[in-house]
Coordinates of C-alpha atoms in Angstrom, one line a residue:
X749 CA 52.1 -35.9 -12.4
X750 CA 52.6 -32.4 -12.7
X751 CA 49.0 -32.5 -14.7
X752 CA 47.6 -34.0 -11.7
X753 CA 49.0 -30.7 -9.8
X754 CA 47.6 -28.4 -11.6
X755 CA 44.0 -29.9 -11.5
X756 CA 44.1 -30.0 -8.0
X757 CA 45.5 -26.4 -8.2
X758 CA 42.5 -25.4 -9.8
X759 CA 39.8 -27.6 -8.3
X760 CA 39.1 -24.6 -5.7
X761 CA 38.4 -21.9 -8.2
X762 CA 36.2 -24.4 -10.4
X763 CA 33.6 -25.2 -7.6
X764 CA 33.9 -21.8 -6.6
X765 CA 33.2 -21.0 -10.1
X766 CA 30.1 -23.1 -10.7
X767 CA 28.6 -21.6 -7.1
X768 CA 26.9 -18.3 -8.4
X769 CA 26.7 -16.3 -5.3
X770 CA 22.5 -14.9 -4.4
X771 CA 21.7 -11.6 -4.4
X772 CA 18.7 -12.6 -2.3
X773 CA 18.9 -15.4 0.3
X774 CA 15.3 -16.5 2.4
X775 CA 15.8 -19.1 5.3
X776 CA 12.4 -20.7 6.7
X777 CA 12.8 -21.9 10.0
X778 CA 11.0 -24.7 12.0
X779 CA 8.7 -21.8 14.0
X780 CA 7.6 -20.6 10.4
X781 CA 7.2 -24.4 9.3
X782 CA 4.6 -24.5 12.1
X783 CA 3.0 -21.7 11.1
X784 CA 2.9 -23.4 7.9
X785 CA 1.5 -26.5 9.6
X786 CA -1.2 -24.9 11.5
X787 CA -2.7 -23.4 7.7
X788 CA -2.1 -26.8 5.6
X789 CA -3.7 -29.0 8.4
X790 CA -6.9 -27.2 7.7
X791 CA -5.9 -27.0 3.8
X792 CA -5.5 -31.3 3.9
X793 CA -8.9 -31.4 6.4
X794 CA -10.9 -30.0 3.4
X795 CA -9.7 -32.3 1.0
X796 CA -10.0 -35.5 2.7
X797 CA -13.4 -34.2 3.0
X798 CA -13.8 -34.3 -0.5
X799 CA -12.5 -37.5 -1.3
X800 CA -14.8 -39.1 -3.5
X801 CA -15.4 -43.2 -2.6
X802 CA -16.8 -46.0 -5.2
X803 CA -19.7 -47.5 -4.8
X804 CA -19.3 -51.1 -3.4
X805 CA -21.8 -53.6 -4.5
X806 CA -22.1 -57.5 -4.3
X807 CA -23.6 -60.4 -3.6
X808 CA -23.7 -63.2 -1.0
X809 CA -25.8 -65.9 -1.7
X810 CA -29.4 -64.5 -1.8
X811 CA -28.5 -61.4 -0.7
X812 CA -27.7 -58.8 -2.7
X813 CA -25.9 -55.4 -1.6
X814 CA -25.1 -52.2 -3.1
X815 CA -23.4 -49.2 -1.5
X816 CA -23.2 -45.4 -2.8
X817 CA -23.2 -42.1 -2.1
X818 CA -20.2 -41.9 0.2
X819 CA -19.6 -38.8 2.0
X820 CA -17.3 -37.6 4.7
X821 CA -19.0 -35.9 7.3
X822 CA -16.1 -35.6 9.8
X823 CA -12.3 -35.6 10.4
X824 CA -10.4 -35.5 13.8
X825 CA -7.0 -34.9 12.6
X826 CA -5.3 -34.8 15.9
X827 CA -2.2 -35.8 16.1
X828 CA 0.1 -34.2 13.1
X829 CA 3.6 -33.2 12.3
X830 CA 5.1 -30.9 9.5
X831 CA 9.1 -31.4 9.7
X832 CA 12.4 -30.5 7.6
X833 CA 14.0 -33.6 6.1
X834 CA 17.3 -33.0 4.6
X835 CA 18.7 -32.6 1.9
X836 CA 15.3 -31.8 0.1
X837 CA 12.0 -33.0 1.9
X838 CA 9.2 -31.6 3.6
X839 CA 7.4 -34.9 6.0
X840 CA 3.9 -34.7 7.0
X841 CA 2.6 -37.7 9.4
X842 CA -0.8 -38.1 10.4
X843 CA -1.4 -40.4 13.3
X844 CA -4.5 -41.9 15.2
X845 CA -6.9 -40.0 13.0
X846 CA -10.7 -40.3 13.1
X847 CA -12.6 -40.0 9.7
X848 CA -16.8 -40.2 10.0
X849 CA -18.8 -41.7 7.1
X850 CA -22.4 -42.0 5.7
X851 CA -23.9 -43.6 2.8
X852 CA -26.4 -45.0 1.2
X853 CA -27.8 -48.9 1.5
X854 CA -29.7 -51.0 -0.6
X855 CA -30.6 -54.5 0.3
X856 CA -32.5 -57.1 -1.3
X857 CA -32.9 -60.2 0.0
X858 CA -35.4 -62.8 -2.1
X859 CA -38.4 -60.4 -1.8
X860 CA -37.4 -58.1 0.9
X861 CA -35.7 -54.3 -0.7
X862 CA -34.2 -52.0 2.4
X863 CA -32.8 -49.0 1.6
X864 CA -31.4 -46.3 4.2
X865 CA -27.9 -44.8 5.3
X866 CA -25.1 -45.9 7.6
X867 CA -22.9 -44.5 9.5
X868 CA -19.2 -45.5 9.5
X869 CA -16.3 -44.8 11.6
X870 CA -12.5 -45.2 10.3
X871 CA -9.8 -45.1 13.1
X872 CA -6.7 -45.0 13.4
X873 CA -6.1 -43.9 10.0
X874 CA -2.1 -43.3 9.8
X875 CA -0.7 -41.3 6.3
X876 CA 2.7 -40.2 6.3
X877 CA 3.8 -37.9 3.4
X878 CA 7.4 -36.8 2.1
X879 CA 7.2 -33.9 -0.5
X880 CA 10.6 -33.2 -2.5
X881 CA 11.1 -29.6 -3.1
X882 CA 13.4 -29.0 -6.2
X883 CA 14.0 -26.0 -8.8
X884 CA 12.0 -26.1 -11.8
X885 CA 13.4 -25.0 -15.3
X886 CA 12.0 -21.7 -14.9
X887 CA 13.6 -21.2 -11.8
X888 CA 10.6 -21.5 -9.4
X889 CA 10.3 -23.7 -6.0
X890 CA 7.6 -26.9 -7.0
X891 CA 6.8 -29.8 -5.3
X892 CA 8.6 -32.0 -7.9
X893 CA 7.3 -35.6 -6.6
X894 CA 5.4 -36.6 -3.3
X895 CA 5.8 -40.5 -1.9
X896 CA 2.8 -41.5 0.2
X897 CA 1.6 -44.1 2.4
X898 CA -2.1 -44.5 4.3
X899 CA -3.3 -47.2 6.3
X900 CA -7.1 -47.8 8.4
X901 CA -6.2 -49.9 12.0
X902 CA -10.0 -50.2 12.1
X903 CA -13.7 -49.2 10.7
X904 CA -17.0 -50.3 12.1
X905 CA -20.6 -49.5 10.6
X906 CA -23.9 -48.8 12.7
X907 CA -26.7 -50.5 11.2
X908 CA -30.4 -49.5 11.7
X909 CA -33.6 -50.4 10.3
X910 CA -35.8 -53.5 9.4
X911 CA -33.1 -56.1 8.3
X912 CA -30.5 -54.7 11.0
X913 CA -29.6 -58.3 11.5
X914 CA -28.6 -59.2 7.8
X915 CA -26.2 -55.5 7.8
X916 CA -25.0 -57.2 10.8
X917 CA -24.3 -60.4 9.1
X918 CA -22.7 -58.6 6.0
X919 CA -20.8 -55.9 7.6
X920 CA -17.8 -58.0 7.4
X921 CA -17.7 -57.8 4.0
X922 CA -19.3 -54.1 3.5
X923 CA -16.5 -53.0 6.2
X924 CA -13.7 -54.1 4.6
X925 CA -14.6 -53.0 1.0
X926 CA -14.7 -49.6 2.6
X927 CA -11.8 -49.4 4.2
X928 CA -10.1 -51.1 1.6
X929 CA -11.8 -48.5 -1.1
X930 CA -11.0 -45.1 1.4
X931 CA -7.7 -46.2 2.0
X932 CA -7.1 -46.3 -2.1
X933 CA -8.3 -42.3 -2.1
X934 CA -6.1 -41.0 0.6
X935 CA -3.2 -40.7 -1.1
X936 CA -4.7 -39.7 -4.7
X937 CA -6.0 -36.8 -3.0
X938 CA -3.2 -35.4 -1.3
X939 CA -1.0 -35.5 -4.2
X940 CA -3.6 -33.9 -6.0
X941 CA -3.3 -31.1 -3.5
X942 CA 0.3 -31.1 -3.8
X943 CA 1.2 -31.5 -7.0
X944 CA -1.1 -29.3 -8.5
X945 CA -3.0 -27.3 -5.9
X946 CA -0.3 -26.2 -3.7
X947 CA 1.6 -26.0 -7.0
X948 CA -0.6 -22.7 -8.0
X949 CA 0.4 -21.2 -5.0
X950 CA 3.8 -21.3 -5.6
X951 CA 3.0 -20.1 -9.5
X952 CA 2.4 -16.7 -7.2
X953 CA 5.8 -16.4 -6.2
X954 CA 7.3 -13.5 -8.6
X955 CA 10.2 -15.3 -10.5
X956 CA 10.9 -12.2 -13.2
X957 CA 8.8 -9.5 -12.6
X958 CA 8.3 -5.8 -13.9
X959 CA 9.3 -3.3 -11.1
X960 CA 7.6 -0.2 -12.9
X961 CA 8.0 0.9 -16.5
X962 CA 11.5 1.0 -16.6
X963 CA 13.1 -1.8 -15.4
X964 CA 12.5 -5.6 -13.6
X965 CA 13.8 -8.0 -11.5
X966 CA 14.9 -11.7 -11.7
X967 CA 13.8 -13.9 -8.7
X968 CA 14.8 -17.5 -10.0
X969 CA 16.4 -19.8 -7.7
X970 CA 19.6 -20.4 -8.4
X971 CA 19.5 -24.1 -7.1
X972 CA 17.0 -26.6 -5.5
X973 CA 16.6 -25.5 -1.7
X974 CA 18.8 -26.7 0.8
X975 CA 16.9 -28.4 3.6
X976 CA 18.4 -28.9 7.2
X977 CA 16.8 -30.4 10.5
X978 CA 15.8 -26.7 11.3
X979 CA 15.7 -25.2 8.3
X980 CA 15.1 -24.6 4.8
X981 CA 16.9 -22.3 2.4
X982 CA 16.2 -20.8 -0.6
X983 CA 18.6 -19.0 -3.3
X984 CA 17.5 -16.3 -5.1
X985 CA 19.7 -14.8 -8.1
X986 CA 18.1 -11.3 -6.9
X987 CA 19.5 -9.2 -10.0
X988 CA 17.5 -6.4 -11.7
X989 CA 17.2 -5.5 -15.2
X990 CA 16.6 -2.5 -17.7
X991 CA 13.2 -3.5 -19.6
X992 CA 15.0 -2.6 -22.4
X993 CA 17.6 -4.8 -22.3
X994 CA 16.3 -8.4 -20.8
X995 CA 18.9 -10.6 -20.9
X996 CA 21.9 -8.3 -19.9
X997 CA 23.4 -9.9 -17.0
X998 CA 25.2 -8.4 -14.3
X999 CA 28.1 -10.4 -13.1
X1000 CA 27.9 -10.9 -8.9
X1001 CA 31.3 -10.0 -7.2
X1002 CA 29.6 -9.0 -3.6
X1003 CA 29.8 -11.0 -0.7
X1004 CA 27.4 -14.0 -0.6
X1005 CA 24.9 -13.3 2.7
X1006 CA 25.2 -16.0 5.5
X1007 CA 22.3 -16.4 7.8
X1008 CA 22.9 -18.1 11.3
X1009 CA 19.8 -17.3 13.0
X1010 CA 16.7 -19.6 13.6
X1011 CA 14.8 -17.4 16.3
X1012 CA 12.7 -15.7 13.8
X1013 CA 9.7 -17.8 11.7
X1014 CA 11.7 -16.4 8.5
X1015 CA 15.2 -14.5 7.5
X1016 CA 15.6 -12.4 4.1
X1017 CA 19.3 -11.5 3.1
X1018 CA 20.2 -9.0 0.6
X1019 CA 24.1 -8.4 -0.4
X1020 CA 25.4 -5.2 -1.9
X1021 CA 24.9 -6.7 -5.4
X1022 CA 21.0 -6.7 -5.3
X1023 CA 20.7 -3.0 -4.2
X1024 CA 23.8 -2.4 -6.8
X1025 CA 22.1 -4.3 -9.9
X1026 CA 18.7 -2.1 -9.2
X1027 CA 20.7 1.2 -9.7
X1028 CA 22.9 0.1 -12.4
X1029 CA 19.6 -1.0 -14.4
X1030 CA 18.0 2.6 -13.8
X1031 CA 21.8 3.9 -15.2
X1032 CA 21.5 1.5 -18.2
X1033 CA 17.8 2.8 -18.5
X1034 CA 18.9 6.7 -18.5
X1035 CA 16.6 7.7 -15.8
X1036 CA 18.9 9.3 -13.2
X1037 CA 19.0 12.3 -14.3
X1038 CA 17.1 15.4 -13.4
X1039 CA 16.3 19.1 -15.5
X1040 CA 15.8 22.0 -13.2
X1041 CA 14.4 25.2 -15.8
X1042 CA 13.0 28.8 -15.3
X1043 CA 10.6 29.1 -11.8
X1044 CA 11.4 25.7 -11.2
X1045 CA 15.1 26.6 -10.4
X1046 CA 15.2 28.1 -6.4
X1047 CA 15.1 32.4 -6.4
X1048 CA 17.9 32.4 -3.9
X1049 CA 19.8 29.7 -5.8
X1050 CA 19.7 31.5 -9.2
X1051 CA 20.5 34.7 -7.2
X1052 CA 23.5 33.4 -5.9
X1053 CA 24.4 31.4 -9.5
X1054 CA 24.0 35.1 -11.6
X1055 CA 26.6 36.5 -9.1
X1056 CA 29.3 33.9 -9.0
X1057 CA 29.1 34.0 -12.9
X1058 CA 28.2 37.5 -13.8
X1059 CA 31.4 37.7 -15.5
X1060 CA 30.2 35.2 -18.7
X1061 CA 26.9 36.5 -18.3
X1062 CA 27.7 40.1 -18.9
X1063 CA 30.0 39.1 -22.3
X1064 CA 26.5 37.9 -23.1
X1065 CA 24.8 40.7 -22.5
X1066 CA 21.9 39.6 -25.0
X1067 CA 21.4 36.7 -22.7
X1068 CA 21.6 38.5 -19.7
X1069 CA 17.8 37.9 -18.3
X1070 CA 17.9 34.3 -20.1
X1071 CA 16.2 32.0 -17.6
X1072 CA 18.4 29.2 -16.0
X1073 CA 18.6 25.4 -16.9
X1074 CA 20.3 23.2 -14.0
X1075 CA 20.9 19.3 -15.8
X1076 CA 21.7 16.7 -12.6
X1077 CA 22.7 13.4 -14.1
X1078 CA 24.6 10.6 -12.6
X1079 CA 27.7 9.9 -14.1
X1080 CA 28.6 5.9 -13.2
X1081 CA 26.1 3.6 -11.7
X1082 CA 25.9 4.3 -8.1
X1083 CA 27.4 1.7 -5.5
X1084 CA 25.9 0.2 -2.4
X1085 CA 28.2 0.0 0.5
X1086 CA 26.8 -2.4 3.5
X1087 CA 28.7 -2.1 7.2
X1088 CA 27.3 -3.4 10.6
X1089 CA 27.4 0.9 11.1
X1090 CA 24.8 1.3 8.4
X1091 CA 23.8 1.3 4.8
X1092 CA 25.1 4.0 2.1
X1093 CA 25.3 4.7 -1.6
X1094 CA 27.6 6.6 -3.6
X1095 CA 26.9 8.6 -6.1
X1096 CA 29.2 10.1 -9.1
X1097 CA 27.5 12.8 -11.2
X1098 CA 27.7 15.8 -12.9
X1099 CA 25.9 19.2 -12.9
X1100 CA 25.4 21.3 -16.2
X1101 CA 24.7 25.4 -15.8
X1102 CA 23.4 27.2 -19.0
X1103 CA 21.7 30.0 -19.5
X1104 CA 18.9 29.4 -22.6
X1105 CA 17.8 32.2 -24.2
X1106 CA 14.4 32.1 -25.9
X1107 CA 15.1 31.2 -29.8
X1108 CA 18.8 31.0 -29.4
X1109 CA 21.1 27.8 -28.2
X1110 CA 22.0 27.1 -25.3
X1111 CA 25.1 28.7 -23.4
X1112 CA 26.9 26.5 -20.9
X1113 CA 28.0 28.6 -17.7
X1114 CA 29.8 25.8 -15.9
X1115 CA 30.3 21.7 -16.1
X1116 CA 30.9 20.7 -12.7
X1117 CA 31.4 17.4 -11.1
X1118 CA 29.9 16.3 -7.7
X1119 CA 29.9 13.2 -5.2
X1120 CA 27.7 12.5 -3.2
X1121 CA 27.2 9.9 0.1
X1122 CA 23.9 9.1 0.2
X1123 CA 22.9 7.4 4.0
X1124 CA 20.1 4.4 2.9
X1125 CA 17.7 3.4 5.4
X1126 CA 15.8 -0.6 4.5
X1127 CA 12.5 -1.2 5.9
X1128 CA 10.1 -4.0 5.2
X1129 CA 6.3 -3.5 4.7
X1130 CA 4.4 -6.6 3.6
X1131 CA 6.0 -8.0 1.3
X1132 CA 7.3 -5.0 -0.2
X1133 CA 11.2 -3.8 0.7
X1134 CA 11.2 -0.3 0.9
X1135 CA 14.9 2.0 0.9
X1136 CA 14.5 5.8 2.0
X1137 CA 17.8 7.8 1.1
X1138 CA 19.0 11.2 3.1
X1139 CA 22.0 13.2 2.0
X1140 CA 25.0 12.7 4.0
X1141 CA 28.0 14.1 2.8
X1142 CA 28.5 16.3 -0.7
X1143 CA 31.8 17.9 -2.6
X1144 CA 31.4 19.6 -5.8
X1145 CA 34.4 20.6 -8.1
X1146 CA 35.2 22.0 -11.6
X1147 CA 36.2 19.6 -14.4
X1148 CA 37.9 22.5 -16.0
X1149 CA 40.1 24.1 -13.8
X1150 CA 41.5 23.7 -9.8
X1151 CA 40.9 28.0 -10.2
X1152 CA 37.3 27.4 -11.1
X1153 CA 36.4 24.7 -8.3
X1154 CA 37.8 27.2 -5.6
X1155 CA 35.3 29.9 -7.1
X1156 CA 32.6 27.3 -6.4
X1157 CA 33.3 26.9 -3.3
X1158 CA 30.2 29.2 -2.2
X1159 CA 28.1 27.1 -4.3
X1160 CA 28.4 24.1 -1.7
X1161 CA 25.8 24.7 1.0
X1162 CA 23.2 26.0 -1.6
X1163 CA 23.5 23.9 -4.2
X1164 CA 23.4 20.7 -0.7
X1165 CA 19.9 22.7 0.1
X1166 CA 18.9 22.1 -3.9
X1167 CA 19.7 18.5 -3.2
X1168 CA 17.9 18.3 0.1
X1169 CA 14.9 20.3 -0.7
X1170 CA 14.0 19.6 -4.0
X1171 CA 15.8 16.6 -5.6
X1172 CA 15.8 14.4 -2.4
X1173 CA 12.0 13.8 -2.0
X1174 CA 11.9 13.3 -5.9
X1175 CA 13.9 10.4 -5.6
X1176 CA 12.3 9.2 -1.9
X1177 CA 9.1 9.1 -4.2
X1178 CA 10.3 6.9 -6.4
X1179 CA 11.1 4.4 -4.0
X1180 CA 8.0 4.5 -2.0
X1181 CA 6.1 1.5 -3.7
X1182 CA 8.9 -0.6 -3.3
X1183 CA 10.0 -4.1 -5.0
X1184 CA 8.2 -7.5 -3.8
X1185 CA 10.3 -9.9 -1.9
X1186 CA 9.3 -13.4 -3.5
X1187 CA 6.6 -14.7 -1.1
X1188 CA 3.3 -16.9 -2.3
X1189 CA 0.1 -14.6 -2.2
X1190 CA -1.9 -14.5 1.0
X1191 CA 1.1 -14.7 2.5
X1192 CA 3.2 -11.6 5.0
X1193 CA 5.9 -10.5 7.1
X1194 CA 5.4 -9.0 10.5
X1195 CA 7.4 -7.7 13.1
X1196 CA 10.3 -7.1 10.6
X1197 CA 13.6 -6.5 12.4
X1198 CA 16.6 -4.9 9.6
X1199 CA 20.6 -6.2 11.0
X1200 CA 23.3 -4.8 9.0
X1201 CA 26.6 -7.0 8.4
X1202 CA 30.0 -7.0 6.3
X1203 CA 28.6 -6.7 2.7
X1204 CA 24.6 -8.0 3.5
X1205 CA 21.6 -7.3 5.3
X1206 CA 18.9 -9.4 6.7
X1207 CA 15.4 -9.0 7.9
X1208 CA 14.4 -11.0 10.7
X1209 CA 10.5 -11.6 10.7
X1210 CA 7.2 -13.6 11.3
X1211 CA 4.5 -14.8 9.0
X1212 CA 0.7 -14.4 8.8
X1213 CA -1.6 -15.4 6.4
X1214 CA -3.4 -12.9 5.0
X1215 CA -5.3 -15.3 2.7
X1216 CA -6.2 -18.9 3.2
X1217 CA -4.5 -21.7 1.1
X1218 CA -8.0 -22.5 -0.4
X1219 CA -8.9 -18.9 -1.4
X1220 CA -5.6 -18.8 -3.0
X1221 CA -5.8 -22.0 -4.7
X1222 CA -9.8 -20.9 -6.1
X1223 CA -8.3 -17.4 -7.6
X1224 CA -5.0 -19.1 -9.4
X1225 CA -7.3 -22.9 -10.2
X1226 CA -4.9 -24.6 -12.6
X1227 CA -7.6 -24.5 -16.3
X1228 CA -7.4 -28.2 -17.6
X1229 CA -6.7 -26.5 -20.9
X1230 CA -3.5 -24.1 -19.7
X1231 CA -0.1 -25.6 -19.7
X1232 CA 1.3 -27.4 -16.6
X1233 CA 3.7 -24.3 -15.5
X1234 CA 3.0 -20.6 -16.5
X1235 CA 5.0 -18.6 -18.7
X1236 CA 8.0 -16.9 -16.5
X1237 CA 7.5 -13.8 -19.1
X1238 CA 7.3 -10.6 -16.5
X1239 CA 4.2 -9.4 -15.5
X1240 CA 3.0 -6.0 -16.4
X1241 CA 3.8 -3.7 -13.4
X1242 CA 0.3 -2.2 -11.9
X1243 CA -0.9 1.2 -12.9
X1244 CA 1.0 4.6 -11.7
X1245 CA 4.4 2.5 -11.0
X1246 CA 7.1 4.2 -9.0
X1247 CA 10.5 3.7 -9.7
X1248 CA 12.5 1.2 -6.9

């Protein structure tokens, strides 16, 4: 019994155990699934057009009939629908639709040969399709099965030429071998499309991609999606990672983002812990820090730094005219704080003063801690998510002494000008290019809309394709020699990378 207690004690903490929280979060909504809708329609219309049809041959007492060469030369693909089917299904119906053939006829008849084309006319051609969207080993969103069903309500023929009558009398066989034989390729082809052409275009989605040269980002779903009536959402572990160190994981303790809306065609949520794992790999790669030497250092700054420690400099009178070196590095990984007021970073580091005489070592001047508040503003440009930092609020103080930090006290405002005018923009730099939010190629935000909350952001957006499905699917055409699913090794990042 009290066994039975304790399991039920801890039942809580194990499911909330085994639910890994996302750093990234992307809901699709029923307005972007008609987006959707709108490009696979004409994706599906040019398959079905290239549905390739047996010939049908036969005989019937002394006639003998053989037809080839089937082509479609028209669809009307009126009536269609593209819904969400919990718990993990996309549905596509086609009703009443229209498909126009022609092909070739032979005919021989004791002595008699005809030959010619026919036109043929399938309606109401009805194929409902239910894709299952699941998480593949690598962590990337496939189509993982497809059930189909197609059905022809009727088909008629137009015969022409000299034995118009025999057609005629054979078109109730001819007919129904064609329906029977287009019916059979319906379905073939569209989960051809799926399964392996709409597949490469989810290969496009980065899964664990290079950033720049120094670090990378994870992008695997944590789950399969979870599908609603209205919506579908997708689970991202959003987690970035020093290039030098892979498979270091950072354990997620933020706040797991909730989206409610459904106005937008698409929502992208971001807690504290994705913004948080990008600087802590730039910490673990030993980038943030800065050097400052000789003309680079401000006039007025090492004007003002000579006075406040003249003192030192005059016991070292040798080193008197010694140029300056200024060392910036940050301390502790910096943290990202996310309030409905706005988005901020803080930032521990320390500042190192020496004077470095030509041919001699080094002398340190002053080792001086600062902290700074860094105000973060998130934007969204493509499919790239952009931060651009401005310096809020700073403190500096002295590790040494309480005697030594009130000396520095006049170092505040120029040493917040150093910051400002010279280390800022650095930094801004680095972040221009961005990190890719994992969306298939040829495809974009618009109209991006940034809402702060308790812990996580979202952007609110629409969608526009950029690219077609097909000119997509011709770039990334699975080779019948490459593996089934790509490699989820990182990409190289392009030329000139920027730091995120």
């Amino acid at each position: 019994m009290a066994a039975g207690s304790c399991l039920l004690l801890l039942l809580p903490w194990l499911v909330t155990a085994t639910h890994s929280p996302p750093g990234c979060k992307i809901r699709i909504t029923s307005k972007g699934l008609d987006l959707v809708k709108q490009e696979g329609l004409r994706f599906v219309e040019q398959e079905l057009q290239n549905i390739t049809v047996s010939d049908l041959h036969g005989k019937e007492g002394q006639f003998h009939y053989n037809i080839s060469q089937v082509k479609v030369i028209d669809l009307q693909l009126a009536f269609s629908d593209l819904y969400f089917q919990p718990q993990q299904h996309l549905v596509f119906n086609i009703n009443n639709a229209s498909i126009s053939l022609r092909f070739r006829r032979q005919l021989l008849y004791w002595f008699f040969y005809d030959i010619g084309s026919i036109n043929a006319s399938a309606d109401g051609v009805h194929i409902h399709t239910v894709l299952q969207l699941a998480k593949d080993k690598s962590g990337r969103l496939k189509i993982s099965n497809i059930t189909c069903n197609a059905s022809i309500a009727r088909m008629h023929a137009g015969f022409s030429g000299t034995l118009r009558k025999v057609y005629e009398f054979l078109s109730t066989f001819i007919v129904t071998g064609m329906r029977f034989l287009l019916s059979q390729q319906i379905c073939p082809s569209l989960e051809h499309a799926s399964l392996v052409l709409l597949n490469s275009v989810l290969d496009t989605v980065p899964v664990r991609n290079y950033v720049d040269e120094h670090i990378g980002i994870d992008y695997s779903l944590l789950r399969d999606p979870a599908v609603s009536m209205d919506t579908l959402d997708l689970d991202f572990k959003g987690m970035f990672f020093p290039r030098a160190r892979e498979n270091q994981e950072l354990e997620n303790h933020a706040v797991e983002p909730v989206i409610k809306e459904t106005e937008r065609m698409v929502y992208v949520a971001f807690s504290e812990y994705f913004f948080d794992s990008a600087m802590h790999a730039y910490f673990q790669a030993g980038v943030l820090a800065i050097e400052l030497q000789g003309e680079k250092v401000p006039k007025d700054l090492e004007v003002l730094l000579r006075a406040t420690f003249f003192g030192t400099i005059f016991m070292l009178s040798p080193a008197v005219d010694a140029p300056l070196r200024l060392v910036l590095q940050v301390s502790a990984p910096p943290r990202c704080i996310i309030k409905p007021s706005g988005t901020s970073i803080s930032v521990s580091a320390f500042l190192n003063i020496s004077l470095v005489p030509p041919g001699r070592p080094a002398v340190q001047l002053s080792s001086m801690a600062m902290e700074t508040k860094l105000s973060a503003k998130v934007f969204l440009q493509g499919k790239a998510l952009r931060v651009q930092l401005d310096l809020r609020r700073f403190r500096i103080y002295s590790k040494q002494s309480a005697l030594e930090s009130l000396a520095l006290f006049s170092l505040q405002a120029p040493l917040k000008t150093l910051l400002q005018l010279t280390i800022m923009p650095i930094i801004n730099e680095r972040t221009k290019k961005g990190v890719q939010i994992p969306l298939p190629e040829g495809m974009d935000f618009t109209k991006e809309v940034v809402t702060n909350h308790a812990g996580f952001l979202t952007v609110g957006a629409d969608l526009h394709f950029s690219k077609g499905l097909r000119e997509v699917i011709e770039k990334y055409r699975p080779v019948p020699t490459a593996p089934a699913y790509p490699s989820s090794r990182p990409t190289e990042p392009s030329v000139d990378p920027r730091q995120l």
